[in-house]
Short mmCIF file of C-alpha atoms and ligand atoms in Angstrom, two decimals:
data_model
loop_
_atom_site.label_atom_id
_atom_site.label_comp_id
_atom_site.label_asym_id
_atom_site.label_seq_id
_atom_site.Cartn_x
_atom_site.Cartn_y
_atom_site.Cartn_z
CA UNK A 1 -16.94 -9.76 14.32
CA UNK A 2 -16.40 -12.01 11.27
CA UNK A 3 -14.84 -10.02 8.54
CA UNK A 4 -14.54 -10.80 4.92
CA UNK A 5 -11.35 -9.02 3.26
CA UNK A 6 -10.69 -8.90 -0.15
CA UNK A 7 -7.34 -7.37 -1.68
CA UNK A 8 -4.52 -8.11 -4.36
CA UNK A 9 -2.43 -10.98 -2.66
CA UNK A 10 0.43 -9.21 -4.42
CA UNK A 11 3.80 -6.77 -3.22
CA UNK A 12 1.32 -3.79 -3.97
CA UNK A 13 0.51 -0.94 -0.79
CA UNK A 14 -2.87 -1.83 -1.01
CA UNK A 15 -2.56 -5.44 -0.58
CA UNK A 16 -0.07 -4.71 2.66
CA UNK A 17 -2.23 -2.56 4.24
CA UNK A 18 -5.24 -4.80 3.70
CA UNK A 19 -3.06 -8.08 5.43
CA UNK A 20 -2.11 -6.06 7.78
CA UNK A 21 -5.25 -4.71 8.69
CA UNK A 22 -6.16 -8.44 8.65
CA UNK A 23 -3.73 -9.96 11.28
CA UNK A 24 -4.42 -6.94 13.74
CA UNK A 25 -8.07 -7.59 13.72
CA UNK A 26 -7.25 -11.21 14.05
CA UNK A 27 -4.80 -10.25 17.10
CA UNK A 28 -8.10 -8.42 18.57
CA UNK A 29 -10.33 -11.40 18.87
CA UNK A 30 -11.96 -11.12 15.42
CA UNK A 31 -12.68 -13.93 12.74
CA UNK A 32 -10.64 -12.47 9.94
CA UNK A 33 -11.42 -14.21 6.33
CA UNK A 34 -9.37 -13.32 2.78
CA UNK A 35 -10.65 -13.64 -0.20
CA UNK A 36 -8.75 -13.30 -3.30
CA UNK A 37 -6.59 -15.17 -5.90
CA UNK A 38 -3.41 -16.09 -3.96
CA UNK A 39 -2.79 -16.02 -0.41
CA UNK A 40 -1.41 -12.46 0.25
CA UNK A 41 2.72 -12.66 0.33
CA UNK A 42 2.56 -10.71 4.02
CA UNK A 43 -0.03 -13.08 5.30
CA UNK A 44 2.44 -15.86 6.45
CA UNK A 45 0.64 -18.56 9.00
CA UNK A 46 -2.75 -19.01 9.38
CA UNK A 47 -4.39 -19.03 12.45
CA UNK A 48 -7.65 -19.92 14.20
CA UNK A 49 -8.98 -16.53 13.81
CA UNK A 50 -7.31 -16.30 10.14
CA UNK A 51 -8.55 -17.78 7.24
CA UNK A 52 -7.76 -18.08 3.35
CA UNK A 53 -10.11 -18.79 0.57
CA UNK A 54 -8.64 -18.84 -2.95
CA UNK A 55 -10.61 -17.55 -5.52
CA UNK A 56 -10.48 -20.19 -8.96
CA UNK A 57 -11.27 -18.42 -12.62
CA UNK A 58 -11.34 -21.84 -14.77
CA UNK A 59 -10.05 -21.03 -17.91
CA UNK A 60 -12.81 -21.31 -20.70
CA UNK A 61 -10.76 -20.73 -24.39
CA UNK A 62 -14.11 -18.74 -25.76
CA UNK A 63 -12.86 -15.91 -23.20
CA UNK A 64 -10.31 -13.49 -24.13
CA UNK A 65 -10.62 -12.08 -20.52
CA UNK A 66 -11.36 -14.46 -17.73
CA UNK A 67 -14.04 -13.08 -15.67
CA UNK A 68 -12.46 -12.53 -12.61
CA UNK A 69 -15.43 -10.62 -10.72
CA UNK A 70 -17.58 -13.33 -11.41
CA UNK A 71 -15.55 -15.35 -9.42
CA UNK A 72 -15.10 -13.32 -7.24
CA UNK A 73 -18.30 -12.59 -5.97
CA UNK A 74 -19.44 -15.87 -5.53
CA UNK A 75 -16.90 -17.40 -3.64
CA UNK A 76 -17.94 -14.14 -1.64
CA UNK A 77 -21.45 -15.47 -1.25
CA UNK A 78 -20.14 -18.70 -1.06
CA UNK A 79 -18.09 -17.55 2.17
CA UNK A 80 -20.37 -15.23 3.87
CA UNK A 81 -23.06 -17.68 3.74
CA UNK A 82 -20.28 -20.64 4.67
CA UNK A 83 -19.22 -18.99 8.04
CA UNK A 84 -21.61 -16.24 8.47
CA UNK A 85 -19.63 -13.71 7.60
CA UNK A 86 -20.49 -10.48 9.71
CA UNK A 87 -19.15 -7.76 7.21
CA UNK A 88 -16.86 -7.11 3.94
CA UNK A 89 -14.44 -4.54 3.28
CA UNK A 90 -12.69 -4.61 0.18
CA UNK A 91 -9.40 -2.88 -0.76
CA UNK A 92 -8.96 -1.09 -3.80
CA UNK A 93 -11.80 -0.20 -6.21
CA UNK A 94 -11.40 -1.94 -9.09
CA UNK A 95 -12.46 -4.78 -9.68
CA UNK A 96 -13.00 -5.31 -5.56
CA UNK A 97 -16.06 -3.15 -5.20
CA UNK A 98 -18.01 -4.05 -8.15
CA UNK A 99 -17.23 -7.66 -7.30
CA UNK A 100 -18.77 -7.16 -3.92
CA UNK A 101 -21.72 -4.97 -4.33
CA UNK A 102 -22.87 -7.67 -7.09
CA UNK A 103 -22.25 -10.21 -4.02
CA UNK A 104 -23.78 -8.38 -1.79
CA UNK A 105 -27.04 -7.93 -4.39
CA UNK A 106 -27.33 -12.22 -4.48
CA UNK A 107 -27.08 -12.38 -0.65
CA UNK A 108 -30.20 -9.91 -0.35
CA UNK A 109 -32.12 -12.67 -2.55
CA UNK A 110 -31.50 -14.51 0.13
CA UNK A 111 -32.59 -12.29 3.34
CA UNK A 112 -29.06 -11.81 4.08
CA UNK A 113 -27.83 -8.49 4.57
CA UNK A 114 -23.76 -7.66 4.84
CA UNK A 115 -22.46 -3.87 5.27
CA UNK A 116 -19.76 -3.05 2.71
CA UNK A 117 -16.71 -0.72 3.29
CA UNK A 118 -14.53 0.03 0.39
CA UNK A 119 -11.27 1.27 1.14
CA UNK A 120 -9.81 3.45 -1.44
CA UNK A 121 -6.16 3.22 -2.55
CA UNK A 122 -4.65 5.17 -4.81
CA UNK A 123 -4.08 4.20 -9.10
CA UNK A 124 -7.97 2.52 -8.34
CA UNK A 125 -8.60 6.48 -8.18
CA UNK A 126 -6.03 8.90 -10.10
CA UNK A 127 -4.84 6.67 -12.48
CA UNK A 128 -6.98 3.27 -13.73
CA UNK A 129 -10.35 4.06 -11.80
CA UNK A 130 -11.22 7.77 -13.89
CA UNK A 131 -10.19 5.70 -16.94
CA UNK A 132 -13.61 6.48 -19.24
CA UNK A 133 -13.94 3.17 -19.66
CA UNK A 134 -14.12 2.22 -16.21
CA UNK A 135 -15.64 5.56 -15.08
CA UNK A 136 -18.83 4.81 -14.68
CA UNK A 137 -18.22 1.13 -12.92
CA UNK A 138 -15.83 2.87 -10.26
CA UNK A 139 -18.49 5.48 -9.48
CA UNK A 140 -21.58 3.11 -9.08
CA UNK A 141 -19.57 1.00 -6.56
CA UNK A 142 -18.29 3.33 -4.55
CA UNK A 143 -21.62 5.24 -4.10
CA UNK A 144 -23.32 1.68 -3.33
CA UNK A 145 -20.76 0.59 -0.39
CA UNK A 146 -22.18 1.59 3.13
CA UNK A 147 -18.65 3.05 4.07
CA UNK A 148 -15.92 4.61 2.06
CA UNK A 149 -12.65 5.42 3.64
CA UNK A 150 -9.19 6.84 1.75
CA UNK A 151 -5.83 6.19 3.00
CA UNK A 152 -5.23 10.21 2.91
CA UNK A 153 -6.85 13.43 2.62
CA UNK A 154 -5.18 14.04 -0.64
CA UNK A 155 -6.90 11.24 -2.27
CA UNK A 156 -10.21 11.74 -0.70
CA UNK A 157 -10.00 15.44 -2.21
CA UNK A 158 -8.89 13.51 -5.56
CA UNK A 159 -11.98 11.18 -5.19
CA UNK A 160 -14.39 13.51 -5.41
CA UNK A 161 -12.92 15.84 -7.67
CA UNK A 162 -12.84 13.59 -10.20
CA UNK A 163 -16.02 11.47 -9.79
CA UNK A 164 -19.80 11.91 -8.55
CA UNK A 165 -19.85 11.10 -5.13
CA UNK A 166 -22.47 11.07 -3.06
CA UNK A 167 -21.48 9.28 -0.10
CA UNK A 168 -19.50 11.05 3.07
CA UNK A 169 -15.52 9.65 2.17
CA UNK A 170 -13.85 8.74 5.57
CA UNK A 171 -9.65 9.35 5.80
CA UNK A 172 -8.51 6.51 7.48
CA UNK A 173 -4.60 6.79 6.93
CA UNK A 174 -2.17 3.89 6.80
CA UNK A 175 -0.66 2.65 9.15
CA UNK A 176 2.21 0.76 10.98
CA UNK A 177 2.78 -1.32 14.10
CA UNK A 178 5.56 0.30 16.34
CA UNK A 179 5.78 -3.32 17.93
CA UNK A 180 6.93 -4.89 15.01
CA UNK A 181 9.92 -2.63 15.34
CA UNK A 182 10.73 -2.59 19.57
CA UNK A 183 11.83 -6.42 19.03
CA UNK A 184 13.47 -5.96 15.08
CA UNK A 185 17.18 -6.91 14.47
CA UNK A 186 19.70 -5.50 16.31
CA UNK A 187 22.71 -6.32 13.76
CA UNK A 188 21.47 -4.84 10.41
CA UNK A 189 23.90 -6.84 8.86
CA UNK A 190 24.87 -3.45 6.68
CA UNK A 191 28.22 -5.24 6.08
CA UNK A 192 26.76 -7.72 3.53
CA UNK A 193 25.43 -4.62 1.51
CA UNK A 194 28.26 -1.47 1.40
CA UNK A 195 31.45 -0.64 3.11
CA UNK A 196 32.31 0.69 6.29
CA UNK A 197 32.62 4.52 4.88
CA UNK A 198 29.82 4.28 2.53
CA UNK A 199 26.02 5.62 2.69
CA UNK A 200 23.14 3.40 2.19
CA UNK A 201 20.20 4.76 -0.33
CA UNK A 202 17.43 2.51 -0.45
CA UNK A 203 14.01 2.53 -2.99
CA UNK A 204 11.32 0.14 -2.57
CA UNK A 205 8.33 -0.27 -5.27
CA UNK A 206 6.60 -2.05 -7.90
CA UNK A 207 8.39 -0.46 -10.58
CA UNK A 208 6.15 0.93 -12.68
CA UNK A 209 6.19 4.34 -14.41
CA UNK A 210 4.62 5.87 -11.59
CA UNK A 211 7.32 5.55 -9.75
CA UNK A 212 9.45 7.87 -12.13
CA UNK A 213 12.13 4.96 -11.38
CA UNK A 214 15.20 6.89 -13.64
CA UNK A 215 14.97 9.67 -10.97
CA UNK A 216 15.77 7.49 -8.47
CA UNK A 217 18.98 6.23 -10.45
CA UNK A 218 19.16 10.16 -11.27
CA UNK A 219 19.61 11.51 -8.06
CA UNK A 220 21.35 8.32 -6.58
CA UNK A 221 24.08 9.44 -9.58
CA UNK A 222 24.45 12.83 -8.13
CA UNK A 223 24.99 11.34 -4.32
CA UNK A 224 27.79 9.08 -5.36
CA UNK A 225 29.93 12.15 -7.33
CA UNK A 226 30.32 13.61 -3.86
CA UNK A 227 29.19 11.12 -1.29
CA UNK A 228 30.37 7.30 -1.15
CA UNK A 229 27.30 5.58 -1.62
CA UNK A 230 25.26 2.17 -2.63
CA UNK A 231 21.91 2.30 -3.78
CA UNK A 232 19.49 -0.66 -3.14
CA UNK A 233 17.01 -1.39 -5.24
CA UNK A 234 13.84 -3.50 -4.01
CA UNK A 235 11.40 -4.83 -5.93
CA UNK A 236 9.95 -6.37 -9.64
CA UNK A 237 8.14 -4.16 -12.42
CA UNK A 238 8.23 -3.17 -16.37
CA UNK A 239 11.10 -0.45 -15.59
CA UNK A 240 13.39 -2.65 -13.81
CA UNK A 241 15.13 -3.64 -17.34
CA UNK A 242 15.42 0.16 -18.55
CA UNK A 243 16.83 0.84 -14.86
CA UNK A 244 19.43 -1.54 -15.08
CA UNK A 245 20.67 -0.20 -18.05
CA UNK A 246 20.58 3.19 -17.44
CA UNK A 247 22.94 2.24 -14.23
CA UNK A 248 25.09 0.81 -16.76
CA UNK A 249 25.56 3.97 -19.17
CA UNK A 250 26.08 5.87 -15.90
CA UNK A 251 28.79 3.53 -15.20
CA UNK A 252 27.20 3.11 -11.55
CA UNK A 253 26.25 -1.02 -12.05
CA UNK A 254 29.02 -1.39 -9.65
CA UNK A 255 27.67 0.67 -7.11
CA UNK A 256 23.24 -0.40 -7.09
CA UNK A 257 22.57 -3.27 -5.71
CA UNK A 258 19.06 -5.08 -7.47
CA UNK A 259 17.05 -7.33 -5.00
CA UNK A 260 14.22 -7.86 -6.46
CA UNK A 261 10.77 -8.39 -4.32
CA UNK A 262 11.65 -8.99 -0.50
CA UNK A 263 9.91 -10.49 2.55
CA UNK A 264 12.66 -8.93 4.03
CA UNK A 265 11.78 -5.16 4.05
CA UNK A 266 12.64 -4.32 7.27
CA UNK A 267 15.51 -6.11 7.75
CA UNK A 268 16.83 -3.87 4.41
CA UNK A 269 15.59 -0.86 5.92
CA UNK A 270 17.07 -1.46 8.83
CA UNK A 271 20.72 -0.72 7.59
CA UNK A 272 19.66 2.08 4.93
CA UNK A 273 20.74 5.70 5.58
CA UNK A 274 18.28 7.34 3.15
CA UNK A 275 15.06 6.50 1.43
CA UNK A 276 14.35 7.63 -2.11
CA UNK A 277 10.37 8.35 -3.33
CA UNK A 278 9.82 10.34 -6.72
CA UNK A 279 6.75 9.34 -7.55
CA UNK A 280 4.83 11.21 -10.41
CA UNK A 281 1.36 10.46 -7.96
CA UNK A 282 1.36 8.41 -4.92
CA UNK A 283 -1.75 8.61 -2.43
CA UNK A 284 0.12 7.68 0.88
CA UNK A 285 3.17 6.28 0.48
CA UNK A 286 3.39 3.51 2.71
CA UNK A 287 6.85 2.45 1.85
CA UNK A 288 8.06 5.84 3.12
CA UNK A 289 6.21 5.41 6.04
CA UNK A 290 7.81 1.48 6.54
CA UNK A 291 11.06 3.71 6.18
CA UNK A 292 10.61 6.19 8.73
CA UNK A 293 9.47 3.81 10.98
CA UNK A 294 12.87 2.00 10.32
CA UNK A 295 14.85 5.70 11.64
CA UNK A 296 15.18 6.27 7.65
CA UNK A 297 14.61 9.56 6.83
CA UNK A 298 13.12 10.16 3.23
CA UNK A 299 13.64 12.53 -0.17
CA UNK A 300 10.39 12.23 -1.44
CA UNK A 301 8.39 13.79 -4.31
CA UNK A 302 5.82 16.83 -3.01
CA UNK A 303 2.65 14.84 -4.96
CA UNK A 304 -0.64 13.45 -3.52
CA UNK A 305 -0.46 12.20 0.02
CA UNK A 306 3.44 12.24 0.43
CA UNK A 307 3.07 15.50 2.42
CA UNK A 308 0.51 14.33 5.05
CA UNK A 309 3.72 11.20 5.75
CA UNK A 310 6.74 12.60 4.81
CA UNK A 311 7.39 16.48 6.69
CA UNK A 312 9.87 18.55 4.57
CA UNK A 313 12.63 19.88 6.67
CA UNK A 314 12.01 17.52 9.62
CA UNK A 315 11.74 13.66 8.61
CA UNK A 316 13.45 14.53 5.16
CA UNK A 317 12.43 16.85 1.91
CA UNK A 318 9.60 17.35 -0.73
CA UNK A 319 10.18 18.61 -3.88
CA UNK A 320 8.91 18.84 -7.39
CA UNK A 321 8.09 15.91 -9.31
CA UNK A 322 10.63 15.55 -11.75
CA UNK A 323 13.56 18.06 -9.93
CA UNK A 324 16.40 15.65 -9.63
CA UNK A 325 18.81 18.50 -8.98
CA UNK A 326 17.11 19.58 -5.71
CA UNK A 327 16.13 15.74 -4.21
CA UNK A 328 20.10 15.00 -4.89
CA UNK A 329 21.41 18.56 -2.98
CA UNK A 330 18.59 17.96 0.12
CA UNK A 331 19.98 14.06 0.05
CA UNK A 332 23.39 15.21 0.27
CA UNK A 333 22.54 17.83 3.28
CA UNK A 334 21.66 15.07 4.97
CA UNK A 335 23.87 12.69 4.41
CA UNK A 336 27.05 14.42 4.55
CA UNK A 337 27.04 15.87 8.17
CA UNK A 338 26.44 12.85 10.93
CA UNK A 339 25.10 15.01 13.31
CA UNK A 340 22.24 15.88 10.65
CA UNK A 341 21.73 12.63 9.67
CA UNK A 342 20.99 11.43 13.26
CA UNK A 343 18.64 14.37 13.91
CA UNK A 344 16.63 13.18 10.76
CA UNK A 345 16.13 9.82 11.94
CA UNK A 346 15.31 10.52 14.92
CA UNK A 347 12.43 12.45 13.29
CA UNK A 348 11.44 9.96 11.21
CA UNK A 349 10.58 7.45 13.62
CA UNK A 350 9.26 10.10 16.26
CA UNK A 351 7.28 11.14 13.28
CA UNK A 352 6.08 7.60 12.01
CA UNK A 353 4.59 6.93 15.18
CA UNK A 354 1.35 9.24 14.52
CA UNK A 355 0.30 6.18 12.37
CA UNK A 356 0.57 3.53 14.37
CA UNK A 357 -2.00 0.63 14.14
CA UNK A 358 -3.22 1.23 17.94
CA UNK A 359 -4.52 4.83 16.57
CA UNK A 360 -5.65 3.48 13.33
CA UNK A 361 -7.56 -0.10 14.25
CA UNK A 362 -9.93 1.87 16.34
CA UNK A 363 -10.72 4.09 13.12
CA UNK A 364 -11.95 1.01 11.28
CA UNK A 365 -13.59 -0.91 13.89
CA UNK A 366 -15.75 1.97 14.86
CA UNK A 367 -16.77 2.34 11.01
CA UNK A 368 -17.28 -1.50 11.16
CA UNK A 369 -19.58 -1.16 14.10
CA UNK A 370 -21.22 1.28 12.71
CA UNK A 371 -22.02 -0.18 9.40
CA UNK A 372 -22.84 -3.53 10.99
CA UNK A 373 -25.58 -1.97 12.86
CA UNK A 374 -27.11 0.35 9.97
CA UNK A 375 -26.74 -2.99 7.89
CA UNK A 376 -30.67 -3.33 7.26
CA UNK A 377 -31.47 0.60 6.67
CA UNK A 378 -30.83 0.44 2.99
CA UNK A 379 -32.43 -2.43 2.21
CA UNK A 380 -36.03 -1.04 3.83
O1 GMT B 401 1.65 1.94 -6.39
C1 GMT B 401 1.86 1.16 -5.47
O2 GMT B 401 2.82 1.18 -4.75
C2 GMT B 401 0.83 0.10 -5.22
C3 GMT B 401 -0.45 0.76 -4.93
C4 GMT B 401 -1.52 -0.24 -4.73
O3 GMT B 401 -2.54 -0.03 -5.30
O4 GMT B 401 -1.39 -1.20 -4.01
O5 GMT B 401 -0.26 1.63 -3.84
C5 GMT B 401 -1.27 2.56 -3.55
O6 GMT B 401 -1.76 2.20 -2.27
C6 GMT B 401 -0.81 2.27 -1.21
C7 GMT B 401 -1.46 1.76 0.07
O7 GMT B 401 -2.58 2.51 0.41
C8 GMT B 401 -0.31 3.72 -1.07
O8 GMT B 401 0.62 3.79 -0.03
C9 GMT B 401 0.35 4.15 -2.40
O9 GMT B 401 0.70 5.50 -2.30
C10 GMT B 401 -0.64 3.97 -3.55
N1 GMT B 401 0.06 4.19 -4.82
C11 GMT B 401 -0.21 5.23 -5.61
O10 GMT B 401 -1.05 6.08 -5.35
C12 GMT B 401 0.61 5.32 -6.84
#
């Protein structure tokens, strides 16, 4: 099939999952298209069965928003029309959907019918999406794709609590591909990062509020008093700044480690002991999952979809949003006996394996097939 996918190009979950999703299709013989604003930071090459098209908003001074969607959807038309573009599935509500059910409306003019699927994400839901002001938007477009699919049943449950749904939601998890991992480094390189005696704690986000960021330095503080310990901190956001300084009145600057965004992920994984995950809401949690798949077992937050990834008591603990004092003692249990430490990993990755892409692709191509055929029904 020829597939148009549209996503944030950016460090986000949603934008990972959708390249991803991309290159595996690609790997399975389809024509594989992106469309969005920058070419998506885990896309790498292109290929022949890969393709990039950027998406220009010229800058007009009489706008104090630049209308993204408009763009948007016609380079959409522009490219389904271009290479005969089979079907679209966008990732992430806002603006994605909208964009693409407006495309979808000028290809009709035309005779030319493509099947949407809108894959839902997360903040597009339970935190921008139910926004009043975008309410209404969100709602329309996700009752006018042909397929709807949520990365968990936590956030389908969310979906349609919170808005008027009237089309069947389809959980189609996240996922991960165990191959990746059977050929990744075999010297972790820990050296460069912490001494020989010391733990490795490891959090990986966009740092942003939702992310509850100071209980990660929180419980990283507890660790240390009894454990030695570095914490590594991956990734760019608003909190960063107010992180870095709370290290400092902690007197623990000496002991976290700020990378900043990585293309390295795994390779920082690969040498971490623990993986920290607070988050006030999260609808998956795919960087737990990228842990677990890395033998890193993870003290997570017990909100939104972290449950259905993360099992408490076997690939690491759930607790309370916000209960520092807990996450710290279960990260210590772990941590401070080797043999427990080594049973948890071993969990993690035995456990990450129930999302691997071979179980997931099939999930999506059958809804593709699916939707490809019923593509005419709605417009009869
Ligand atoms: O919050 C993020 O980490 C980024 C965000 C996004 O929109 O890209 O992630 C959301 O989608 C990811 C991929 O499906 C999920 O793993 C994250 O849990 C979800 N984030 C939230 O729900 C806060």
């Amino acid at each position: 099939m020829k597939i148009a996918i549209v996503c944030y190009p950016t460090f986000g979950g949603s934008g990972v999952v959708a390249t991803e999703l991309g290159i595996a299709l690609a790997n399975r013989g389809h024509e594989v298209h992106f469309v969005t604003y920058r070419q998506p930071v885990r896309l790498g090459l292109l290929n022949n069965n890969i393709y990039f098209h950027e998406v220009h908003v010229p800058e007009y001074p009489l706008f104090h928003y630049q209308p993204y969607e408009l763009a948007l959807s016609s380079k959409l038309v522009d490219t389904i029309k271009l290479y005969g573009i089979d079907l679209l599935h966008v990732h992430y509500a806002i603006p994605h959907a909208y964009a693409g059910y407006m495309a979808k409306k000028m290809l009709e003019e035309e005779e030319i019918y493509v099947p949407m699927i809108t894959t839902l994400h997360g903040t597009d839901i339970t935190l921008v999406g139910k926004h009043p002001f975008y309410k209404p938007a969100v709602t329309f477009s996700i009752n006018q794709s042909d397929v709807v699919t949520s990365v968990s049943e936590n956030l389908k449950q969310r979906t349609l609590e919170s808005f008027d749904i009237r089309k069947e939601i389809e959980v189609v998890p996240n996922f991960i591909d165990k191959r990746k991992y059977e050929t990744a480094y075999t010297d972790c390189q820990r050296s460069l990062m912490a001494e020989d005696n010391e733990k490795i704690v490891t959090h990986i986000s966009n740092f942003r509020k939702v992310k509850r960021i100071p209980d990660v330095i929180k419980v990283f503080y507890k660790i240390q008093k009894k454990i030695p310990a570095k914490l590594i901190m991956v990734g760019e956001g608003p909190e960063k700044e107010r992180a870095e300084m709370l290290c400092d009145s902690l007197g623990i600057s000496n002991k976290v480690i700020f990378l900043g965004n990585s293309n390295e992920i795994d390779r920082i994984l690969c040498f971490s002991d623990l993986f920290l995950l607070p988050s006030e809401s999260e609808s998956f949690g795919l960087a737990a999952l990228e842990a677990m798949m890395n033998k890193v077992p993870v003290i997570s937050s017990n909100t939104g979809g972290i449950p259905e990834v993360n099992l408490d008591g076997i690939t690491g603990y759930l607790s309370d949003v916000g209960d520092v004092e807990e996450m710290a003692e279960n990260a210590i249990a772990i941590l401070g006996d080797e043999k427990t430490l080594e049973q948890f990993k071993q969990n993690a990755v035995d456990s990450a394996l129930r999302f691997d892409i071979q179980k997931v692709l099939p999930l999506y191509e059958k809804l593709y097939e699916s939707a490809f055929k019923g593509r005419f029904d709605k417009t009869i």
